[in-house]
Tab-separated table of C-alpha atoms in Angstrom:
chain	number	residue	atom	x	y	z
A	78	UNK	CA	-23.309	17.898	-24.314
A	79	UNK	CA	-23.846	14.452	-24.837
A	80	UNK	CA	-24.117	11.938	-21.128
A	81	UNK	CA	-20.641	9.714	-21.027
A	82	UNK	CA	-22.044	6.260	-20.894
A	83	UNK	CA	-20.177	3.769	-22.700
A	84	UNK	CA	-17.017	2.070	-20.659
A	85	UNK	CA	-14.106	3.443	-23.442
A	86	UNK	CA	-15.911	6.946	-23.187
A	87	UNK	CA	-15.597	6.806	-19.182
A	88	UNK	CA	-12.071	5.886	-19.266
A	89	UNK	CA	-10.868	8.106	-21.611
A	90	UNK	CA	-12.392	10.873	-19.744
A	91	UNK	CA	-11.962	10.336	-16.152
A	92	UNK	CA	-8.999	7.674	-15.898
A	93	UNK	CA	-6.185	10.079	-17.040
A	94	UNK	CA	-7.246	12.697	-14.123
A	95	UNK	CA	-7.759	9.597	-11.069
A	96	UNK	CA	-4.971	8.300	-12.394
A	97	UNK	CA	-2.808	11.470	-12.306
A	98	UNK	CA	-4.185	12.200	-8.744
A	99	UNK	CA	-3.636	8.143	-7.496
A	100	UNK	CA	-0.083	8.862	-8.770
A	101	UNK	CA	0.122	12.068	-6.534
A	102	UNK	CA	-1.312	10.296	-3.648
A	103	UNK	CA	1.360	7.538	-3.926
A	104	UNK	CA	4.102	9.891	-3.883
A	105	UNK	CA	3.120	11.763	-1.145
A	106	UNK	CA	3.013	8.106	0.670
A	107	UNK	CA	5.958	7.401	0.226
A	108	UNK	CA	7.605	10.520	0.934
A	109	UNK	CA	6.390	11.174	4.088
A	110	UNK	CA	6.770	6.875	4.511
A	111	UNK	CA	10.257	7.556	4.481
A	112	UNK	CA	10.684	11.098	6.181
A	113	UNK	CA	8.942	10.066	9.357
A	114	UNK	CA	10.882	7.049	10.166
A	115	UNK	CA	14.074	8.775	9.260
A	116	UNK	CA	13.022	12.057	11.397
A	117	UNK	CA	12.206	9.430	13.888
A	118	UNK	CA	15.933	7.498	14.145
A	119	UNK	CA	17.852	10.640	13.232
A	120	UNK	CA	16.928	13.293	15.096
A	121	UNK	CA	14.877	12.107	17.959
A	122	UNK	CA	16.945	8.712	18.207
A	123	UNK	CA	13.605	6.163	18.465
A	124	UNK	CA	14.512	2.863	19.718
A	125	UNK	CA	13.733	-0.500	17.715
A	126	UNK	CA	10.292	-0.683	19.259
A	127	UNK	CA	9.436	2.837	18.734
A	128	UNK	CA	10.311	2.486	15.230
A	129	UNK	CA	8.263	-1.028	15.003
A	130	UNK	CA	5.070	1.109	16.704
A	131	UNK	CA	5.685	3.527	14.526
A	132	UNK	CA	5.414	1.544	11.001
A	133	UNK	CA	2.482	-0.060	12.825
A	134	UNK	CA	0.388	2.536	13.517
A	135	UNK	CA	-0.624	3.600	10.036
A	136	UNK	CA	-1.643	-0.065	9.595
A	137	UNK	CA	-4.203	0.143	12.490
A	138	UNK	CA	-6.153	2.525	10.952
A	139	UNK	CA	-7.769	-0.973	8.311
A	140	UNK	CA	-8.685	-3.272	11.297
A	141	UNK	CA	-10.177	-0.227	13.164
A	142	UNK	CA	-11.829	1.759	10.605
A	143	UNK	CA	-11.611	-0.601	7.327
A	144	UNK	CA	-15.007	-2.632	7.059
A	145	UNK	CA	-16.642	0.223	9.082
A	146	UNK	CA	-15.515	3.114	5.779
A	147	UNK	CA	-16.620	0.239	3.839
A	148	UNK	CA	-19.889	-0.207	4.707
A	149	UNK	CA	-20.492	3.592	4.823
A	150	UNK	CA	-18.824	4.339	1.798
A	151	UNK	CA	-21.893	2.215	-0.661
A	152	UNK	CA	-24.197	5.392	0.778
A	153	UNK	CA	-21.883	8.680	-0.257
A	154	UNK	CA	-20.325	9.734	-3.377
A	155	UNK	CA	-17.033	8.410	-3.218
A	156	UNK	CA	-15.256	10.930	-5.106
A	157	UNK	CA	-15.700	13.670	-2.240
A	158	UNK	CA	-14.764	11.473	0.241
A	159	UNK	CA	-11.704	10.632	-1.789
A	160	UNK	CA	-10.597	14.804	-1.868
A	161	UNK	CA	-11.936	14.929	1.922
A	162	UNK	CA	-9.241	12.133	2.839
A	163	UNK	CA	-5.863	13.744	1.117
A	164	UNK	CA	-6.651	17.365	2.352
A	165	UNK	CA	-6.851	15.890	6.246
A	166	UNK	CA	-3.710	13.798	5.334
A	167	UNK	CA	-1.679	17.157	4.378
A	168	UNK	CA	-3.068	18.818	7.637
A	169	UNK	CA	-1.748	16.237	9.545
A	170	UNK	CA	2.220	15.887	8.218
A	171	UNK	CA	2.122	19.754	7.844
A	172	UNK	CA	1.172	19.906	12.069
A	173	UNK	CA	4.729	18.320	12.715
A	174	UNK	CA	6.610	21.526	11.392
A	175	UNK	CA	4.556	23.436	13.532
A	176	UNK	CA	4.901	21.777	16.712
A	177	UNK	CA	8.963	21.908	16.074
A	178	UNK	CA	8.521	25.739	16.194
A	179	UNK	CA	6.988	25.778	19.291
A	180	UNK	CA	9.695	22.906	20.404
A	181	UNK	CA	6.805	19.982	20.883
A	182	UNK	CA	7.886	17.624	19.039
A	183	UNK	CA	8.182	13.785	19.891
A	184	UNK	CA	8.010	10.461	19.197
A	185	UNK	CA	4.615	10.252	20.589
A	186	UNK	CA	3.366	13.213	18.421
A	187	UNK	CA	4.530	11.475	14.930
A	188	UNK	CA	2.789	8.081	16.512
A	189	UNK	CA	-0.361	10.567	16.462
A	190	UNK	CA	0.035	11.828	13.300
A	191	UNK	CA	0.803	9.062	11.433
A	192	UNK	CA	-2.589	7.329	13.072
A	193	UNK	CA	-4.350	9.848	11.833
A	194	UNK	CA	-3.086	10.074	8.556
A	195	UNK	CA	-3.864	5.923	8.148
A	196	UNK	CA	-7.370	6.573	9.214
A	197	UNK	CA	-7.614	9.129	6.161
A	198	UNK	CA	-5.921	6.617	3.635
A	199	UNK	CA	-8.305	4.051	4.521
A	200	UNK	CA	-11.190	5.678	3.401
A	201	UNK	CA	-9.172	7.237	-0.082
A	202	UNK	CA	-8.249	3.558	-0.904
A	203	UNK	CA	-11.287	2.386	-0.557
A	204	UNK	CA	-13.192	5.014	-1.977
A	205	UNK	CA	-10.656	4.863	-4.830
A	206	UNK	CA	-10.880	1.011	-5.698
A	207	UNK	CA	-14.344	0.970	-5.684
A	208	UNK	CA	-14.811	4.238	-8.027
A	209	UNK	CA	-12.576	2.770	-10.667
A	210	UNK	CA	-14.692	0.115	-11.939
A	211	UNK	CA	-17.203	3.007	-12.509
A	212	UNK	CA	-14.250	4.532	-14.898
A	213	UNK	CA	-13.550	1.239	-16.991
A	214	UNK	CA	-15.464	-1.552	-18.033
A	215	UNK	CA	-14.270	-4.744	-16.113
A	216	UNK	CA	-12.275	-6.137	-19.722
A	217	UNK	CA	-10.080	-2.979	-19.432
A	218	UNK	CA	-9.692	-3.346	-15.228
A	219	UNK	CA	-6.355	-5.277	-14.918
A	220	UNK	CA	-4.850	-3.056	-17.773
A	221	UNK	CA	-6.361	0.242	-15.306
A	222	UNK	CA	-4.637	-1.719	-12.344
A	223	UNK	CA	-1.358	-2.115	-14.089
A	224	UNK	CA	-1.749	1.358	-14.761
A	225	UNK	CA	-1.749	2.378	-11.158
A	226	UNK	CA	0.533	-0.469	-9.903
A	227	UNK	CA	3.360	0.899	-12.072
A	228	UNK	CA	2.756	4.641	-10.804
A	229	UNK	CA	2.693	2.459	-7.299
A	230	UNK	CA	6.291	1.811	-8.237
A	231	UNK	CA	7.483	4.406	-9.614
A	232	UNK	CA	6.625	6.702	-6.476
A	233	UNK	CA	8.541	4.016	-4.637
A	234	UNK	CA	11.587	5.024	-7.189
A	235	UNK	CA	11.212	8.455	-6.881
A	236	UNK	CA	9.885	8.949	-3.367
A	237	UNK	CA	12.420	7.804	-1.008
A	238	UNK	CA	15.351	9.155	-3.070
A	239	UNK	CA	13.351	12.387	-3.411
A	240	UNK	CA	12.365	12.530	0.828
A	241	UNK	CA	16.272	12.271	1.547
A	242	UNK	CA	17.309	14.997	-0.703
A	243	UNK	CA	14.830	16.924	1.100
A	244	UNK	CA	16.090	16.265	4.555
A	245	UNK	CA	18.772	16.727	3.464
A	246	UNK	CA	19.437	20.244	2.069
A	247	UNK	CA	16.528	21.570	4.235
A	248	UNK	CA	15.843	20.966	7.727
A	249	UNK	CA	13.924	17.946	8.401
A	250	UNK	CA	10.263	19.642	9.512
A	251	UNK	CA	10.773	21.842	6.440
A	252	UNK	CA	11.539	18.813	4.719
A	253	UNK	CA	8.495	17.029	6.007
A	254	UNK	CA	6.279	19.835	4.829
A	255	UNK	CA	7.287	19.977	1.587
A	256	UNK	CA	6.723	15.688	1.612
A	257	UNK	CA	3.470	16.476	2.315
A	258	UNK	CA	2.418	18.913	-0.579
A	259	UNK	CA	1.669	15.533	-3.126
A	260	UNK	CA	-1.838	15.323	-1.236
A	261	UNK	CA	-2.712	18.527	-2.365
A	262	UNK	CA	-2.384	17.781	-5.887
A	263	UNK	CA	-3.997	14.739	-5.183
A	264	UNK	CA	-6.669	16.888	-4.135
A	265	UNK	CA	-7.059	19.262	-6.845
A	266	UNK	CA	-6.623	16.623	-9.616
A	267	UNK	CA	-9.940	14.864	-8.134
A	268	UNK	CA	-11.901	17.504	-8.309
A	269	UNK	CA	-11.101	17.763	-12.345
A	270	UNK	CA	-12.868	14.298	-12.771
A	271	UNK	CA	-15.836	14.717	-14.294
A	272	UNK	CA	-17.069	10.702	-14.651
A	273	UNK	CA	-20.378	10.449	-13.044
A	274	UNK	CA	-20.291	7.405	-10.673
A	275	UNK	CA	-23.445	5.239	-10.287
A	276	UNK	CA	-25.774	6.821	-7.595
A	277	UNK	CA	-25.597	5.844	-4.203
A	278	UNK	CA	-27.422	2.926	-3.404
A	279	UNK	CA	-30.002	3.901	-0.292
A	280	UNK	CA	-29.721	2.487	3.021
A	281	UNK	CA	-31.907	-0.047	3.483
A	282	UNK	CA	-29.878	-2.213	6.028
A	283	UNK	CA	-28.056	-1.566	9.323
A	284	UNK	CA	-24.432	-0.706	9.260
A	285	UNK	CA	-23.412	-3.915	11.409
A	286	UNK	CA	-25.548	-5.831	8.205
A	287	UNK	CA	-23.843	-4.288	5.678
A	288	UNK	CA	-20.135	-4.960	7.348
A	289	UNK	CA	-21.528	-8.699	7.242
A	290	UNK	CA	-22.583	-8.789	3.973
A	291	UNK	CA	-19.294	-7.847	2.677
A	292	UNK	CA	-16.982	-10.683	4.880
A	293	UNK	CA	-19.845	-13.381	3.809
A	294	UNK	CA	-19.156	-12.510	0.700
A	295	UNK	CA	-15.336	-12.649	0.944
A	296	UNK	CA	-15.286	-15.738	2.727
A	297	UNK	CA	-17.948	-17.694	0.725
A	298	UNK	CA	-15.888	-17.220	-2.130
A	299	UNK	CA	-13.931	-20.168	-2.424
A	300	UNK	CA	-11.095	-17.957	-4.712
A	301	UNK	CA	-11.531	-14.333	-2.870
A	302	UNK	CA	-10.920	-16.159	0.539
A	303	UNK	CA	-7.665	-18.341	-0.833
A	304	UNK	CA	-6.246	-14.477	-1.705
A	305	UNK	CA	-7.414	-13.091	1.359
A	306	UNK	CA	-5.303	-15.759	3.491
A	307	UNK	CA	-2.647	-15.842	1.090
A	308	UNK	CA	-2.349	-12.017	0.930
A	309	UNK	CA	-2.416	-11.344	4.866
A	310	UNK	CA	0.746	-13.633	5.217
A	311	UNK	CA	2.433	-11.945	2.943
A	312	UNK	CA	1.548	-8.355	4.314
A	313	UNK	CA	2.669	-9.821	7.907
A	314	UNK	CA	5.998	-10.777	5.974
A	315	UNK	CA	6.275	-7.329	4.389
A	316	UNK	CA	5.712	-5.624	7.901
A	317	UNK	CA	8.442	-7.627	9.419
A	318	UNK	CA	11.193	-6.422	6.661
A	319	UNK	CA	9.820	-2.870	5.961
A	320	UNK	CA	9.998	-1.977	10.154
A	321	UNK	CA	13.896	-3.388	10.226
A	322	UNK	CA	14.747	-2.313	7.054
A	323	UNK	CA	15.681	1.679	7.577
A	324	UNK	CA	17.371	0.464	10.979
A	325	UNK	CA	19.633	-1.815	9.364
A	326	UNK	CA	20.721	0.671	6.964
A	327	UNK	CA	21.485	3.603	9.090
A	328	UNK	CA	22.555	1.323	12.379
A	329	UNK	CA	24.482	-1.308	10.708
A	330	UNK	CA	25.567	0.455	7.274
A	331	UNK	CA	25.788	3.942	8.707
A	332	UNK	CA	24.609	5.607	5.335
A	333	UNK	CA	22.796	9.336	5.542
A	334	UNK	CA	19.178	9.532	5.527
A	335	UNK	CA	19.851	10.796	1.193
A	336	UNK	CA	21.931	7.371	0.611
A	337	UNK	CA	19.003	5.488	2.651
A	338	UNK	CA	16.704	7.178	0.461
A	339	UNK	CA	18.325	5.918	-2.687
A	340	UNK	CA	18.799	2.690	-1.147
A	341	UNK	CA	15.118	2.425	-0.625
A	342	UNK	CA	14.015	3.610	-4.252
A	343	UNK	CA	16.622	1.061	-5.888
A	344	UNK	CA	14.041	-1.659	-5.277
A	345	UNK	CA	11.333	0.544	-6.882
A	346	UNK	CA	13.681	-0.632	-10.139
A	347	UNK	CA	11.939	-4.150	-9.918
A	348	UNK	CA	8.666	-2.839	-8.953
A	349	UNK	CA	8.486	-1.202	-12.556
A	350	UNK	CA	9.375	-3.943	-14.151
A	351	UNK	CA	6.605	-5.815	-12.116
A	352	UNK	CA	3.904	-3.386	-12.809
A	353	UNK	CA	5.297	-4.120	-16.705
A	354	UNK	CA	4.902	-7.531	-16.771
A	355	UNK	CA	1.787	-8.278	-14.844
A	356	UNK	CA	-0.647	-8.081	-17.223
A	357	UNK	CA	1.351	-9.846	-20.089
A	358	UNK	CA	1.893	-12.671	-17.410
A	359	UNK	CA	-1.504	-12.845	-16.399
A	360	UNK	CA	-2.760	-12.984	-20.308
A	361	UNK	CA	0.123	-15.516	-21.386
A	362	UNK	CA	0.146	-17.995	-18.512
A	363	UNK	CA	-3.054	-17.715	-16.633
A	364	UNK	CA	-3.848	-16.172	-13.122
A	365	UNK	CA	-2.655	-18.778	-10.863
A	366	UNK	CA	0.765	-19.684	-12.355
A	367	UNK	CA	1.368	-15.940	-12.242
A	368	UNK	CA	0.114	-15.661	-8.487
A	369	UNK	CA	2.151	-19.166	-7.520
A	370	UNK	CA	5.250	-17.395	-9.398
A	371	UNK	CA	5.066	-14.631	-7.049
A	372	UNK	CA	6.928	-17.070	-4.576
A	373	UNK	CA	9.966	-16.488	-6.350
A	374	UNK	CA	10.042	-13.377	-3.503
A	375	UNK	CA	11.022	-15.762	-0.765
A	376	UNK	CA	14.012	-17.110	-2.123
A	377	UNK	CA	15.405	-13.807	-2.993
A	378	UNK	CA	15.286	-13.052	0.863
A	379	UNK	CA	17.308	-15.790	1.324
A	380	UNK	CA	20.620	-14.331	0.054
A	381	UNK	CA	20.622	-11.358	2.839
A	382	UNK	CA	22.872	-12.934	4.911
A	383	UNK	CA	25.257	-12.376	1.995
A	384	UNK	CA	24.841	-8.631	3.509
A	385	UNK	CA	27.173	-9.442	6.363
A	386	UNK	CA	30.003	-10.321	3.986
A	387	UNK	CA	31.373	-7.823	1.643
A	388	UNK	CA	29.566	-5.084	-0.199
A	389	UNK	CA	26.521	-4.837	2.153
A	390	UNK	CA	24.960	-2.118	0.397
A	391	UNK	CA	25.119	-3.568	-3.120
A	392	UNK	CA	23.839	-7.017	-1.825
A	393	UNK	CA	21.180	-5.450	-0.175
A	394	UNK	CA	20.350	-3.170	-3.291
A	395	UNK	CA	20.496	-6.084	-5.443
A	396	UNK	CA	18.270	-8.470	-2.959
A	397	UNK	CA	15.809	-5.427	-3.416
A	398	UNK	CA	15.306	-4.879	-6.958
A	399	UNK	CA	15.078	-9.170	-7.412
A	400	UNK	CA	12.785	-9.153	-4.526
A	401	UNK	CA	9.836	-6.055	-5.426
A	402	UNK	CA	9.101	-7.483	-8.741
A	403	UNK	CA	6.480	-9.564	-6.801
A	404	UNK	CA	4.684	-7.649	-4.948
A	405	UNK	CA	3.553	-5.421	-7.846
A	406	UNK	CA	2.333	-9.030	-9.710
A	407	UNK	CA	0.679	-9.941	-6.720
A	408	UNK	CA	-1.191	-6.756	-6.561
A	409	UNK	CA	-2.284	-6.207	-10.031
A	410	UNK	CA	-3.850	-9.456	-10.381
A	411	UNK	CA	-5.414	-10.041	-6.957
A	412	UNK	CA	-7.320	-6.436	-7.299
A	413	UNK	CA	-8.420	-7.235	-10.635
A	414	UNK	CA	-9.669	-10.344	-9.822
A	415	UNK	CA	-11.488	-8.851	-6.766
A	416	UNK	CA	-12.994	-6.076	-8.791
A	417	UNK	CA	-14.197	-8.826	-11.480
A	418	UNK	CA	-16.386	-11.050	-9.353
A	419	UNK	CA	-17.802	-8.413	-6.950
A	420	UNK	CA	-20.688	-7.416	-7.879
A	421	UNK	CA	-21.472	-3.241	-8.019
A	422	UNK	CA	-23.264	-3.370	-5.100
A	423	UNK	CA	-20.839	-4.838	-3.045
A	424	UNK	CA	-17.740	-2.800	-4.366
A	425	UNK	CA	-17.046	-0.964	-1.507
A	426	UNK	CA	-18.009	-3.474	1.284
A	427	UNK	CA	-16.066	-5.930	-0.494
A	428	UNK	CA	-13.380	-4.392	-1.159
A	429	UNK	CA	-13.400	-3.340	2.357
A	430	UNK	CA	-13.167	-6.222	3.949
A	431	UNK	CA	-10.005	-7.621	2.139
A	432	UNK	CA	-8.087	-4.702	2.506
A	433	UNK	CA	-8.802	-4.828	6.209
A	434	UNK	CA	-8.339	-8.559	6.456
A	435	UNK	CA	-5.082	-8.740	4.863
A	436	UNK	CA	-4.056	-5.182	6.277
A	437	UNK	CA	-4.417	-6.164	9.421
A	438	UNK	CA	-1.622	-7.907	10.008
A	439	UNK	CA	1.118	-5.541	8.348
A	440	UNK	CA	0.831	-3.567	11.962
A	441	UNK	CA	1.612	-7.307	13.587
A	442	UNK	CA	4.753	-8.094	11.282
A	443	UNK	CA	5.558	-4.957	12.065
A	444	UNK	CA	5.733	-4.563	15.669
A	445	UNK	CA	6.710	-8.200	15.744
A	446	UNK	CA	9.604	-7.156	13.517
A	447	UNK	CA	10.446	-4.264	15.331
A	448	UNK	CA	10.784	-6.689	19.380
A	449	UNK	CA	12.646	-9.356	17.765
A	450	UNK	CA	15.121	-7.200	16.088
A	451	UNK	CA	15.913	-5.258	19.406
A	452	UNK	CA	15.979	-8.819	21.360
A	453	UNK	CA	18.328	-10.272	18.484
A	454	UNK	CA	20.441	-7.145	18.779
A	455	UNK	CA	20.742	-6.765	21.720
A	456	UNK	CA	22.138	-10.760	21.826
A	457	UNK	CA	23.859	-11.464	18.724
A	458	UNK	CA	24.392	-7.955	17.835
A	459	UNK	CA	22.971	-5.548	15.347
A	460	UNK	CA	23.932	-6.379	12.159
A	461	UNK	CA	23.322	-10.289	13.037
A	462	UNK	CA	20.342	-9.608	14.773
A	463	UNK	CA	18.415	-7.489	11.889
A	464	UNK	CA	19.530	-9.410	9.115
A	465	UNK	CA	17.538	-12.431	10.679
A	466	UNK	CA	14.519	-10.248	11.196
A	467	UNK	CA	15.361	-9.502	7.015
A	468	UNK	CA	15.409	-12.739	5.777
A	469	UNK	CA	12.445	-13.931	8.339
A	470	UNK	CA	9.811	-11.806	6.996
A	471	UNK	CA	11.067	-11.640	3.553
A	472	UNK	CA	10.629	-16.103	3.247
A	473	UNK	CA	7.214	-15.443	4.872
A	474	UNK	CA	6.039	-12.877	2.512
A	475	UNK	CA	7.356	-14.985	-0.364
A	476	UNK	CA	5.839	-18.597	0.589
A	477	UNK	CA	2.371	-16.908	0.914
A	478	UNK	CA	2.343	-18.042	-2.802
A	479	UNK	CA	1.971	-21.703	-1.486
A	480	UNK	CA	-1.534	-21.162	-0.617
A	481	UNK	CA	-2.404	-20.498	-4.377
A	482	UNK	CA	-0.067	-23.376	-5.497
A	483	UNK	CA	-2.555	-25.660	-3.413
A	484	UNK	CA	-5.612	-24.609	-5.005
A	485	UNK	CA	-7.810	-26.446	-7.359
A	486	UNK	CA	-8.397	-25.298	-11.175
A	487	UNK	CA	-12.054	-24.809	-10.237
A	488	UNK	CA	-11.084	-22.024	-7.681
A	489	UNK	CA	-8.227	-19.916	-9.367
């Protein structure tokens, strides 16, 4: 049997296995993404700032561990890191079930596990983004990207809506158990690829030199470090809305954690349609007029105070879908970009370093999210209170687009 060398050989060979398994891995994100929360505020009634910590904590694990995994990622083969990571993440949702028999169960436990979990991501992302380029040529890497962006979605669809039927005809540990059972799969479908990535490159430099490398790299690069900035606003944004968001619909729209479920996955409707569109946008009008027309995000944000009036739930609904066709643009094109002008070498490192930079400060919106919504509550009550948390983060994670807008033609 003949060695698989050529790009269009590679892809057709490996990509529809990582892609099957990415696809898996998203899922099990976000079902357990939505059962912990919800296991959190409806059966061991976390307050705002618990909740806040909570969506934080699984954000720590970039800043702490990202250009670290990085660094030590260029030395291993990626692929059995990649298995390595989802196995640890089932162990550690499928723990919570366990403790409930033997009555342990707290908020402090599902901080734990969720930490650990988010330690184990880190290293699958990375070790995921930087084996892909090893799968496609870099022509074919936005149309990979677009690939994964819209399985992205479509486990934001199908996740949440899925998660809440779960809780809801089992018990909610059973429930989170059976969230957890996409990381298997994820498991098993890596260990069908057969693409041969590039060997290891030998370490020749000290860890604390290699983490360098990769953020002199990043922030050299006139365009990667416009993204970089431009991306970690919009991730602090993101934090602030995604920690309120599950509050305001049980608290202040009293739905059941299955109608919070489909509430969540009717946004996933504009995520598609996002992952759709991004390369076609990105081929017909250029890279930075499709980045700048992200910004469209923020002014969709801007109608949720038309959530206090009538029809909360169908404003909200409808702010969602108009408002997650962004992101998935956003994503696509800044990872493609990213992948484009790295060179092999630096993959990993670099790769590293921007997920960690602009990672880092989804725990901050986050937690900052999660205080000023209990302060606002507590003063102007609930539903005012969290709707101004709502349209806060949602503006910021929308006008992140500016710093692309204010780039020269030489840089984007």
């Amino acid at each position: 049997m003949g060695r698989t060398t050529t790009p269009a050989v590679r892809a057709r060979t490996g990509l529809p296995w990582y892609w099957g398994s990415q696809t898996a891995s998203f899922v099990g994100d976000r079902l357990t993404g939505f059962a912990v929360p919800t296991i959190a505020i409806l059966t061991l009634d976390a307050s705002e700032a618990q909740v806040g910590v909570l969506a934080a904590l699984g954000w720590f694990a970039y800043p702490a561990l990202g250009l670290v995994a990085g660094a030590a990622l260029a030395h291993v083969p990626r692929r059995r890191v990649m298995i390595a990571g989802e196995l640890l993440r089932f162990a550690a949702f499928a723990s919570v079930p366990l403790a409930a028999l033997a009555g342990w169960v707290s908020v402090p436990q599902l901080c734990v596990v969720v930490a650990v979990a988010g330690a184990a991501m880190v290293f699958v992302d990375i070790a995921g983004q930087s084996y892909l380029p090893a799968l496609v040529g870099s022509r074919d890497l936005v149309g990979a990207n677009a690939k994964l962006q819209s399985s992205d979605s479509l486990s934001k669809l199908v996740g949440p809506a899925l998660g809440g039927l779960l809780l809801r005809t089992t018990s909610p540990y059973a429930g989170l158990l059976l969230c957890a059972f996409p990381f298997l799969a994820s498991a098993f479908g890596r260990t069908r690829i057969q693409t041969v990535e590039p060997p290891p490159e030998p370490i020749r430099e000290p860890l604390p030199h290699r983490i360098r490398t990769g953020f002199t790299f990043v922030w050299q690069h006139p365009l990667l470090r416009r993204l970089v900035c431009a991306a970690a606003i919009r991730s602090f944004g993101s934090g602030m809305v995604d920690a309120v968001l599950l509050l305001f619909a049980y608290r202040v729209l009293g739905l059941s954690s299955l109608a919070g479920g489909l509430l969540i996955a009717a946004g996933s409707v504009g995520g598609l349609l996002g992952a759709f569109v991004a390369n076609r946008l990105a081929t017909t009008i250029g890279v930075r007029r499709t980045l700048v027309l992200t910004g469209v995000e923020a002014l969709c944000w801007l109608a949720v105070p038309l959530c206090l009036l009538s029809a909360p739930a169908l404003a909200l609904v409808l702010i969602r879908i108009c408002a997650s066709v962004w992101l998935p643009v956003w994503n696509v094109v800044t990872t493609s970009v990213r992948q484009e002008v790295t060179p092999a070498a630096l993959q990993s490192t670099v790769h590293a370093t921007a997920r960690t930079l602009t990672s880092s400060t989804v725990p901050l919106g986050a937690i900052t999210g999660g205080l000023t919504g209990g302060v606002l509550s507590a003063q102007l009550g609930a539903a005012t209170g969290l709707v101004l948390v709502l349209a806060t983060g949602g503006v910021i994670a929308g006008a992140s687009a500016l710093l692309v807008a204010t780039a020269t033609h030489q840089e984007v």
